[in-house]
PDB file of C-alpha atoms in Angstrom:
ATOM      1  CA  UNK A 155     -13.225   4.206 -11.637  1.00 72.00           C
ATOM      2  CA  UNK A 156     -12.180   3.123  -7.806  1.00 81.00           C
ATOM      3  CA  UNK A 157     -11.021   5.762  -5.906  1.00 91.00           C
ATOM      4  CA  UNK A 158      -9.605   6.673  -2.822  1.00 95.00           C
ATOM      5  CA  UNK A 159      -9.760  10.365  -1.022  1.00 95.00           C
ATOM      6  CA  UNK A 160      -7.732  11.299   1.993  1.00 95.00           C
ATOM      7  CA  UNK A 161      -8.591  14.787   2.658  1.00 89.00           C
ATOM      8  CA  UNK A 162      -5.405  15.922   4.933  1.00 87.00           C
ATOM      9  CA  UNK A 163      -2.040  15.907   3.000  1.00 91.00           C
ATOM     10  CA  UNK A 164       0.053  16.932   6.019  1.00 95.00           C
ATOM     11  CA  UNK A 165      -1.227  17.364   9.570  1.00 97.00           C
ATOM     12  CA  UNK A 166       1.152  18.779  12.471  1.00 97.00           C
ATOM     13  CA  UNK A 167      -0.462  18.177  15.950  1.00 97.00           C
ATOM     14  CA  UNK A 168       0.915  18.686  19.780  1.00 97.00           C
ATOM     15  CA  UNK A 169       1.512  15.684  21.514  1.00 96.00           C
ATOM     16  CA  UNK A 170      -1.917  14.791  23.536  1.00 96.00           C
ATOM     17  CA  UNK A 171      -4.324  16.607  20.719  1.00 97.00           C
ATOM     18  CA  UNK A 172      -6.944  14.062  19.121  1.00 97.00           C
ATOM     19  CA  UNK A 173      -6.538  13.022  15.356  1.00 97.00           C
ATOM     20  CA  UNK A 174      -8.709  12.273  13.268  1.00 97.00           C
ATOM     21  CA  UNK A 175      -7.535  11.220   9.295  1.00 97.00           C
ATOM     22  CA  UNK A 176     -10.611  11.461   6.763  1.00 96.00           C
ATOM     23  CA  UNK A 177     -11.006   8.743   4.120  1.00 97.00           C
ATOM     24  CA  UNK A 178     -13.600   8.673   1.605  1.00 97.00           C
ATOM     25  CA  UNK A 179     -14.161   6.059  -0.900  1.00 95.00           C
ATOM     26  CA  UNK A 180     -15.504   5.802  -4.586  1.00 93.00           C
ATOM     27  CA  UNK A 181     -16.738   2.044  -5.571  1.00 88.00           C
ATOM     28  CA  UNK A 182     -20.255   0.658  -6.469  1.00 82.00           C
ATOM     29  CA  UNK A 183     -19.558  -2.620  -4.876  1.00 86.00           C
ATOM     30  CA  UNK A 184     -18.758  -3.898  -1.253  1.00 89.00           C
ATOM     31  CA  UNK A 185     -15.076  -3.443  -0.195  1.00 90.00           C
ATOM     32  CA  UNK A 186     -13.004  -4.295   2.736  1.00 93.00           C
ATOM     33  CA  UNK A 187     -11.232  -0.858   4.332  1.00 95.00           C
ATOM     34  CA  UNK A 188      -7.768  -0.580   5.726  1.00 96.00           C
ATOM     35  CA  UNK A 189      -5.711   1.883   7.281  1.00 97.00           C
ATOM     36  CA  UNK A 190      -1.768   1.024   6.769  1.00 96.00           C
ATOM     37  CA  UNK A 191       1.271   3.123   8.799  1.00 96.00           C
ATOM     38  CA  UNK A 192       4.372   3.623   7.629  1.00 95.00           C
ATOM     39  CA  UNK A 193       6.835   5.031  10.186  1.00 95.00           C
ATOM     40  CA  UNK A 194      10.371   6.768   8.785  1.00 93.00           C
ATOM     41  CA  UNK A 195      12.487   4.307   7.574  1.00 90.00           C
ATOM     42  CA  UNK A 196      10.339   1.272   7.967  1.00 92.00           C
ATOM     43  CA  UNK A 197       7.425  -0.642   5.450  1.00 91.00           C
ATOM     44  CA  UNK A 198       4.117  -0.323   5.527  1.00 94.00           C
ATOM     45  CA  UNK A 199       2.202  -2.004   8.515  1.00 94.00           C
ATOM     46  CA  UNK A 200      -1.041  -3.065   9.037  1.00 94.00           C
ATOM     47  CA  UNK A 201      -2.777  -0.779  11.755  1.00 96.00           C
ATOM     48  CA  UNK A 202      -6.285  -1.737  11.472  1.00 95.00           C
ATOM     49  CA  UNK A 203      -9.185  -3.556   8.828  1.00 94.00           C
ATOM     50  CA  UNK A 204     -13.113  -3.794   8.546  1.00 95.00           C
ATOM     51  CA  UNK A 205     -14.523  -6.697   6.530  1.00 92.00           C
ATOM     52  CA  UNK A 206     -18.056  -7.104   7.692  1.00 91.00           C
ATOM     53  CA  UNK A 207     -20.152  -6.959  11.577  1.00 92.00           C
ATOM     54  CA  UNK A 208     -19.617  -3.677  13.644  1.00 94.00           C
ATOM     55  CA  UNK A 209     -18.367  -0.596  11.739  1.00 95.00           C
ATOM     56  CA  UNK A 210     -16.237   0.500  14.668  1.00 97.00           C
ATOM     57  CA  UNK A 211     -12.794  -1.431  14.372  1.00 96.00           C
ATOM     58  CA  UNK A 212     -10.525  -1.374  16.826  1.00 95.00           C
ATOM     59  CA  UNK A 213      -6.516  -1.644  15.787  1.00 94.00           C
ATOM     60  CA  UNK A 214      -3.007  -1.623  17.224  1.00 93.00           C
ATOM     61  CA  UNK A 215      -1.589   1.467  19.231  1.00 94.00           C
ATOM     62  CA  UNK A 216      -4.917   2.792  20.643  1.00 95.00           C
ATOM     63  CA  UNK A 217      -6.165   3.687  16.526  1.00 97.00           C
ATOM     64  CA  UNK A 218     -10.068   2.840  15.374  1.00 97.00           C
ATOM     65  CA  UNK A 219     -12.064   3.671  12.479  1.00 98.00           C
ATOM     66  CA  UNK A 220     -15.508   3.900  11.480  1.00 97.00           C
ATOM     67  CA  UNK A 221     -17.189   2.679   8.389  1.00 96.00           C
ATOM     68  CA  UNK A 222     -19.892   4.429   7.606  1.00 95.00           C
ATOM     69  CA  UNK A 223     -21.545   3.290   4.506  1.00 92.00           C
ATOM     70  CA  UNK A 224     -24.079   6.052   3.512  1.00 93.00           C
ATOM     71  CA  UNK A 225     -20.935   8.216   3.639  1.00 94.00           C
ATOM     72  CA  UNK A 226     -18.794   6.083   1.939  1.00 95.00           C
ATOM     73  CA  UNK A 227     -16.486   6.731   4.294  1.00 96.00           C
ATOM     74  CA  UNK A 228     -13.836   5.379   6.893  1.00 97.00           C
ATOM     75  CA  UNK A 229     -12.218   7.869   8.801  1.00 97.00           C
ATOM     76  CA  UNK A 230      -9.292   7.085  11.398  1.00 98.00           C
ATOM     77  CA  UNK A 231      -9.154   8.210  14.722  1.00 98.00           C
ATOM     78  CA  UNK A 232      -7.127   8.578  17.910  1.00 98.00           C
ATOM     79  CA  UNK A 233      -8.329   9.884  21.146  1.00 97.00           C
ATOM     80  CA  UNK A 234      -4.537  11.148  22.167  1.00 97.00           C
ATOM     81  CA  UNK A 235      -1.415  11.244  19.997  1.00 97.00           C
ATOM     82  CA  UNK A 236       2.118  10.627  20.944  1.00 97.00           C
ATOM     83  CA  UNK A 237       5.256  11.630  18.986  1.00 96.00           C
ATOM     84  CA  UNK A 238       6.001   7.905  18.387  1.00 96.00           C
ATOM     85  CA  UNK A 239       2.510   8.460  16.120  1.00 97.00           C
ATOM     86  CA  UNK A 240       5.162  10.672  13.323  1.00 97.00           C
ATOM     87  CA  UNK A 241       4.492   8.658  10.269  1.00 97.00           C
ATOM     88  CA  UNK A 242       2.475   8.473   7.268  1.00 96.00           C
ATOM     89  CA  UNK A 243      -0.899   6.601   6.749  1.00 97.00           C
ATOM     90  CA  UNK A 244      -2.467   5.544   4.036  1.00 97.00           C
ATOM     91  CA  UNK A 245      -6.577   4.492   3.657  1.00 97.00           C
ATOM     92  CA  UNK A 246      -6.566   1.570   1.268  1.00 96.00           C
ATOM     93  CA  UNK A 247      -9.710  -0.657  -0.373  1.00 94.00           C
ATOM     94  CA  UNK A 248      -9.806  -3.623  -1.742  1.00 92.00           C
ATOM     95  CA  UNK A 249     -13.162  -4.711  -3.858  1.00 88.00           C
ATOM     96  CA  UNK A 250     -14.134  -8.194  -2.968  1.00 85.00           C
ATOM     97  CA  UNK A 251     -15.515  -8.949  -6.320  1.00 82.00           C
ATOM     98  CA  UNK A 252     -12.453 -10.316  -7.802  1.00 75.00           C
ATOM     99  CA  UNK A 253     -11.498 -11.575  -4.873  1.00 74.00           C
ATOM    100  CA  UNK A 254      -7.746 -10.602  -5.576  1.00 81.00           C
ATOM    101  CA  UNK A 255      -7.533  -8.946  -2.176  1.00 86.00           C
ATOM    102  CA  UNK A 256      -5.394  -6.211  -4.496  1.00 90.00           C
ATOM    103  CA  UNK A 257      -5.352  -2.832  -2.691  1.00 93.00           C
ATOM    104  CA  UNK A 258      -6.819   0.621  -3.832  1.00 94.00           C
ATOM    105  CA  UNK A 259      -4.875   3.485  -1.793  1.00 95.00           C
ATOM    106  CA  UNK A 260      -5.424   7.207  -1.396  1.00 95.00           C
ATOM    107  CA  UNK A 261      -2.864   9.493  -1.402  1.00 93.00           C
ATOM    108  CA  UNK A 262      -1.731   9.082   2.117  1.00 94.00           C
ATOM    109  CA  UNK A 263      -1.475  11.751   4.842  1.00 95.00           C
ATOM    110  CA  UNK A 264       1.468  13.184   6.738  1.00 96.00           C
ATOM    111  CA  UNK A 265       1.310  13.274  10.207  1.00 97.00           C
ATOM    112  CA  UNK A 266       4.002  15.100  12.395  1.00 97.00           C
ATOM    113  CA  UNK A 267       3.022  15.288  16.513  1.00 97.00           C
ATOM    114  CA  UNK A 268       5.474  17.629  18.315  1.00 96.00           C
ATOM    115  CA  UNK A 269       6.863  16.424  21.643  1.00 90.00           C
TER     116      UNK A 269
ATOM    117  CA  UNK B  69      14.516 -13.679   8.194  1.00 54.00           C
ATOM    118  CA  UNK B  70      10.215 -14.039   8.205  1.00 78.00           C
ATOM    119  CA  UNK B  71       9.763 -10.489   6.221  1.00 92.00           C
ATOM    120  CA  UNK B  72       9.240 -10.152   2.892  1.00 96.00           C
ATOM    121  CA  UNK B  73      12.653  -9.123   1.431  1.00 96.00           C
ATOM    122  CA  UNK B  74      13.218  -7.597  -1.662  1.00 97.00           C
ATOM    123  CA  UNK B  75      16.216  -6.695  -3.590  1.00 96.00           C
ATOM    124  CA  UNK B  76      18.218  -4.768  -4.683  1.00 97.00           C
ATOM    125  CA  UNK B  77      16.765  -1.972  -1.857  1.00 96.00           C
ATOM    126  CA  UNK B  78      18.051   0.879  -4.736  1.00 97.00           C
ATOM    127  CA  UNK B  79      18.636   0.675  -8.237  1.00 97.00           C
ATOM    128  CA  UNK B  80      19.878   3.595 -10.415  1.00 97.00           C
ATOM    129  CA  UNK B  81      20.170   3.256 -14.461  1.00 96.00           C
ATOM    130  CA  UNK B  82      20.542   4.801 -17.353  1.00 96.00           C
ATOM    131  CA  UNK B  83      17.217   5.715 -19.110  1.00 97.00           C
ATOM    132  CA  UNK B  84      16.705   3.025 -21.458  1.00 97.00           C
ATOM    133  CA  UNK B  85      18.101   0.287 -19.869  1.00 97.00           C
ATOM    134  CA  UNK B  86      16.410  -2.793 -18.714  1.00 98.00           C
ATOM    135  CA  UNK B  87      15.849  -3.609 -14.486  1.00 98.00           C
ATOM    136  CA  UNK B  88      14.658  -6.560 -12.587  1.00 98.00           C
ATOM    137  CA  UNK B  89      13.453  -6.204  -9.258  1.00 98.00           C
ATOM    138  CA  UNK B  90      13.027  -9.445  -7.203  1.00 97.00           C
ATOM    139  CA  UNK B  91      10.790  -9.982  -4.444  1.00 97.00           C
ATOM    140  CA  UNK B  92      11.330 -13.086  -1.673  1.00 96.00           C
ATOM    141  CA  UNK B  93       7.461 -13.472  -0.265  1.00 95.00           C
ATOM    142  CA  UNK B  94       6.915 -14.772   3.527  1.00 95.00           C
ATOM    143  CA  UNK B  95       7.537 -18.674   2.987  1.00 92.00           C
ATOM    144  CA  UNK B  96       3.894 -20.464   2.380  1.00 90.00           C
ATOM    145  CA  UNK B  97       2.205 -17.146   1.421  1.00 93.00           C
ATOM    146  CA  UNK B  98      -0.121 -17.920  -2.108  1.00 92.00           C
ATOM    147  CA  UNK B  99      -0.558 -14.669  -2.724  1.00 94.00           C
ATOM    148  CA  UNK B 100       2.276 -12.124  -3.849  1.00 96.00           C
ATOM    149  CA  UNK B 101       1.414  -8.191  -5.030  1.00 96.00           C
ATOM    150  CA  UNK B 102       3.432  -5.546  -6.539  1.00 98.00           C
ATOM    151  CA  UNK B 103       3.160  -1.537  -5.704  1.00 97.00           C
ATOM    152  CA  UNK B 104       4.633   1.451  -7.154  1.00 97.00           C
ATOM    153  CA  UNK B 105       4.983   4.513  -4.760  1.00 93.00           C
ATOM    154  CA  UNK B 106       5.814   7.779  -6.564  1.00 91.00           C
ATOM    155  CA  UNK B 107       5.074  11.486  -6.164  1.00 82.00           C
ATOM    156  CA  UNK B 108       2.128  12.529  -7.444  1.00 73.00           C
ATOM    157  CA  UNK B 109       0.728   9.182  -8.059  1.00 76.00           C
ATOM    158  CA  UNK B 110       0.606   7.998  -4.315  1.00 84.00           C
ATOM    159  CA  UNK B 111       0.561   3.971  -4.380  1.00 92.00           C
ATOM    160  CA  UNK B 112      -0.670   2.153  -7.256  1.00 94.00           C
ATOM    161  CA  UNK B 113      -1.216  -1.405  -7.977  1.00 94.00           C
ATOM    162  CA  UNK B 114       1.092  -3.286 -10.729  1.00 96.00           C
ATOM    163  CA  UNK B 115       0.004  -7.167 -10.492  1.00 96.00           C
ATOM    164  CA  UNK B 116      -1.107  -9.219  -8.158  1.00 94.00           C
ATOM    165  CA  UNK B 117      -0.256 -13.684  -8.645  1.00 93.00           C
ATOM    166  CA  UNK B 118      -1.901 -16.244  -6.558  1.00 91.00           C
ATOM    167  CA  UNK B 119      -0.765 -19.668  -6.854  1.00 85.00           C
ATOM    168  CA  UNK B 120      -1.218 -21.523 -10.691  1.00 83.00           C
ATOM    169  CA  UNK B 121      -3.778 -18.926 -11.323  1.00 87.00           C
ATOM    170  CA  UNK B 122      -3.090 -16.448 -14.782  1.00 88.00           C
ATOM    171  CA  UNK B 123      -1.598 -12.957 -12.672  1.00 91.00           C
ATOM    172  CA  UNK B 124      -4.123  -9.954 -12.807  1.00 92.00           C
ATOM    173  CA  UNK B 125      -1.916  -7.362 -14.478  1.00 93.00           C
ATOM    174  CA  UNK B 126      -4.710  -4.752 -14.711  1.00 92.00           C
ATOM    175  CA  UNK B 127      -2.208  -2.533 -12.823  1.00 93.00           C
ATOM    176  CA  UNK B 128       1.075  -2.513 -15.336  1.00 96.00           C
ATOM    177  CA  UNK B 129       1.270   0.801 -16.593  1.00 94.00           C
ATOM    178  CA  UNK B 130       2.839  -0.501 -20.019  1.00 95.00           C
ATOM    179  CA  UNK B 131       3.739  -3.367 -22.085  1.00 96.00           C
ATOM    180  CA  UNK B 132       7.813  -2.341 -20.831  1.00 97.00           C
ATOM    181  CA  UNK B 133       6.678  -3.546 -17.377  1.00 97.00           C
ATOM    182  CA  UNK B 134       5.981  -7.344 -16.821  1.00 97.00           C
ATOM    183  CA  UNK B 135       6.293  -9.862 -14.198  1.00 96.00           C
ATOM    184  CA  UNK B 136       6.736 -13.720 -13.255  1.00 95.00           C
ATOM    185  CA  UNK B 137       6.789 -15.753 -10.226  1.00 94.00           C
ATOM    186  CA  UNK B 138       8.908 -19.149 -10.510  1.00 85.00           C
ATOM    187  CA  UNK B 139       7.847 -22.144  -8.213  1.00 81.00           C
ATOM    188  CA  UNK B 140       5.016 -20.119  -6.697  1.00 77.00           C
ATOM    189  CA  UNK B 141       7.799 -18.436  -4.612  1.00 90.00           C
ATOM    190  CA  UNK B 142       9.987 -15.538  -5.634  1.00 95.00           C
ATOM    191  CA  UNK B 143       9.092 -12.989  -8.153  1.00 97.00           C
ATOM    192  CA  UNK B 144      10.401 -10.619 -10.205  1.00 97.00           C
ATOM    193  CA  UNK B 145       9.922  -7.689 -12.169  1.00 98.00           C
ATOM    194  CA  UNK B 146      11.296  -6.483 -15.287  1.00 98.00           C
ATOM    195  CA  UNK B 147      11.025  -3.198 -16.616  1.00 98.00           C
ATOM    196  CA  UNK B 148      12.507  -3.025 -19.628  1.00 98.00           C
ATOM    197  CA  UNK B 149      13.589   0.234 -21.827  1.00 97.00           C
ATOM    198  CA  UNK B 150      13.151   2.314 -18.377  1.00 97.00           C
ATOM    199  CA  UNK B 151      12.137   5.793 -18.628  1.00 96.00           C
ATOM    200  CA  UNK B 152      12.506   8.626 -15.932  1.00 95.00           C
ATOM    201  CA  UNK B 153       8.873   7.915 -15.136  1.00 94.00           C
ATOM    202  CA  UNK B 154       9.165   4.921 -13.515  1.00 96.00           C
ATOM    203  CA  UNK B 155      11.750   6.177 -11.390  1.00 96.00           C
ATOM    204  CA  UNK B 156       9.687   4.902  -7.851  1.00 96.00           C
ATOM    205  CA  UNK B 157      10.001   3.192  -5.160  1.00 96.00           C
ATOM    206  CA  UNK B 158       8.464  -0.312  -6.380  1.00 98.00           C
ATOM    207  CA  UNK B 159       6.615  -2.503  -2.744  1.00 97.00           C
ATOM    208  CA  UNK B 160       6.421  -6.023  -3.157  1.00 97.00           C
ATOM    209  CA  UNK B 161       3.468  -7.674  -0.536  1.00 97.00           C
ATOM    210  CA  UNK B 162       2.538 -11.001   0.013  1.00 95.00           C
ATOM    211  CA  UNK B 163      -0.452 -12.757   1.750  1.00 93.00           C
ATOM    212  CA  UNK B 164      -1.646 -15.794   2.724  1.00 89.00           C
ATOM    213  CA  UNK B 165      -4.612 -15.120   0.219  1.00 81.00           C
ATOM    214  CA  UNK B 166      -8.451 -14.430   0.758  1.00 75.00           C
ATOM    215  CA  UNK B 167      -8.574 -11.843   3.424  1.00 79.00           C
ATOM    216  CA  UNK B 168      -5.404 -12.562   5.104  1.00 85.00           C
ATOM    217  CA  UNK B 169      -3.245  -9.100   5.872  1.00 88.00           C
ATOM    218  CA  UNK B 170      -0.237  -8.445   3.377  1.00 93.00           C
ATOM    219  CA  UNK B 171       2.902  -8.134   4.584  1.00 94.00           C
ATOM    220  CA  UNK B 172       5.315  -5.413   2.629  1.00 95.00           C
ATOM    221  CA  UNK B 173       8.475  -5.378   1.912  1.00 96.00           C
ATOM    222  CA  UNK B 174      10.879  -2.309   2.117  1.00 95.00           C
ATOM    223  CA  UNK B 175      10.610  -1.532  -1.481  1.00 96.00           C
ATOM    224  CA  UNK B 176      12.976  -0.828  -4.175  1.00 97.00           C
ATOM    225  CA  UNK B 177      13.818   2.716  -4.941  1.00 96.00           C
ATOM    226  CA  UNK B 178      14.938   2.701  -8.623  1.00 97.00           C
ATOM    227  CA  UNK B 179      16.175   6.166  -9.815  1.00 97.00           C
ATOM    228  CA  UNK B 180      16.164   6.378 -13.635  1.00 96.00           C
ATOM    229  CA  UNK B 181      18.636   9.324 -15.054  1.00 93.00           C
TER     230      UNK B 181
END
């Protein structure tokens, strides 16, 4: 069965310390990764995706992630975090056989950065 | 507005009773996706619709839970005989299909007693 494995339920961090969310995946065929945000109070937003070329993705607010296939993994990460960074986060796959573009999502993590 | 906009944004019932959720997609997106979000069970896929084609309802967790979308547009879901299990908050997304981002609403959070 898909799957979807975020290691860190709840992660508390200063403001300025460097994050880094683990994400591991469980799929025999090719996929297109996601990481979604979800600030308090608001939906889920897109913060970055990797379909295909260099497995270092660049997305919005200063976040990447790196596919790395033999791991089956795509971790997020963030050099320096800011309080504004409180939210949850969610890894999500979608299979491209299908084509359906439906998502698979782990479990989510917590993050709370203190000012 | 240009969000995705769903409605009613909570719902409490009676176990037993029948809901319907609706979901208002981004205008022109093909592509529309339910989610339930509930502890324990993290986010889960219900159904997914894209244009004329038959829905993929792999995701439904029961023959009480179904789904329509009228006119290619707005969609709604039905969960009929509710039980305090699917109390959830229930995401409706839509896309513009193929690998185009989806968009979320702010969910429903239906509280069965």
């Amino acid at each position: 069965a898909q799957s979807v494995s975020q290691h860190n339920h709840h992660v508390i961090l200063s403001e300025a310390a460097s994050l880094e969310l683990g994400c591991n995946y469980s799929y025999g065929g090719t996929v297109n990764l996601f990481w979604y945000v979800q600030y308090p109070g608001q939906h889920l937003q897109l913060l970055l995706k990797y379909f295909s070329g260099d497995p270092l993705v660049k997305g919005i607010k200063g976040f990447e992630a790196e596919f790395i296939k033999s791991k089956f993994s795509f971790n997020l990460r963030k050099p320096s975090v800011q309080w504004s960074d409180t939210a949850e986060y969610f890894c999500a796959v979608s299979p491209i056989s299908g084509n359906t573009g439906k998502l698979i999502f782990g479990q989510g993590t917590t993050l709370q950065v203190k000012p | 507005g240009a969000g995705v906009s769903q409605s009613p944004s909570n719902k409490v019932t009676e176990k037993g009773k029948d809901v319907e959720l609706r979901c208002d997609p981004i205008s022109g997106h093909t592509a529309l996706y339910w989610y339930r979000q509930s502890l324990g069970q993290g986010l889960e896929f219900l159904i997914y619709f894209q244009g004329n084609s038959a829905p993929d309802k792999s995701g439904l967790p029961s023959d009480r839970f179904s789904a329509e979308r009228t006119g290619g547009s707005v969609s709604t879901l039905t969960i009929q005989r509710t039980q305090q299990e699917d109390s959830a908050v229930y995401l409706c997304a839509s896309s513009g299909g193929g690998r185009q981002p989806q968009h979320f609403g702010d969910g429903t959070r239906l509280s069965i007693l």
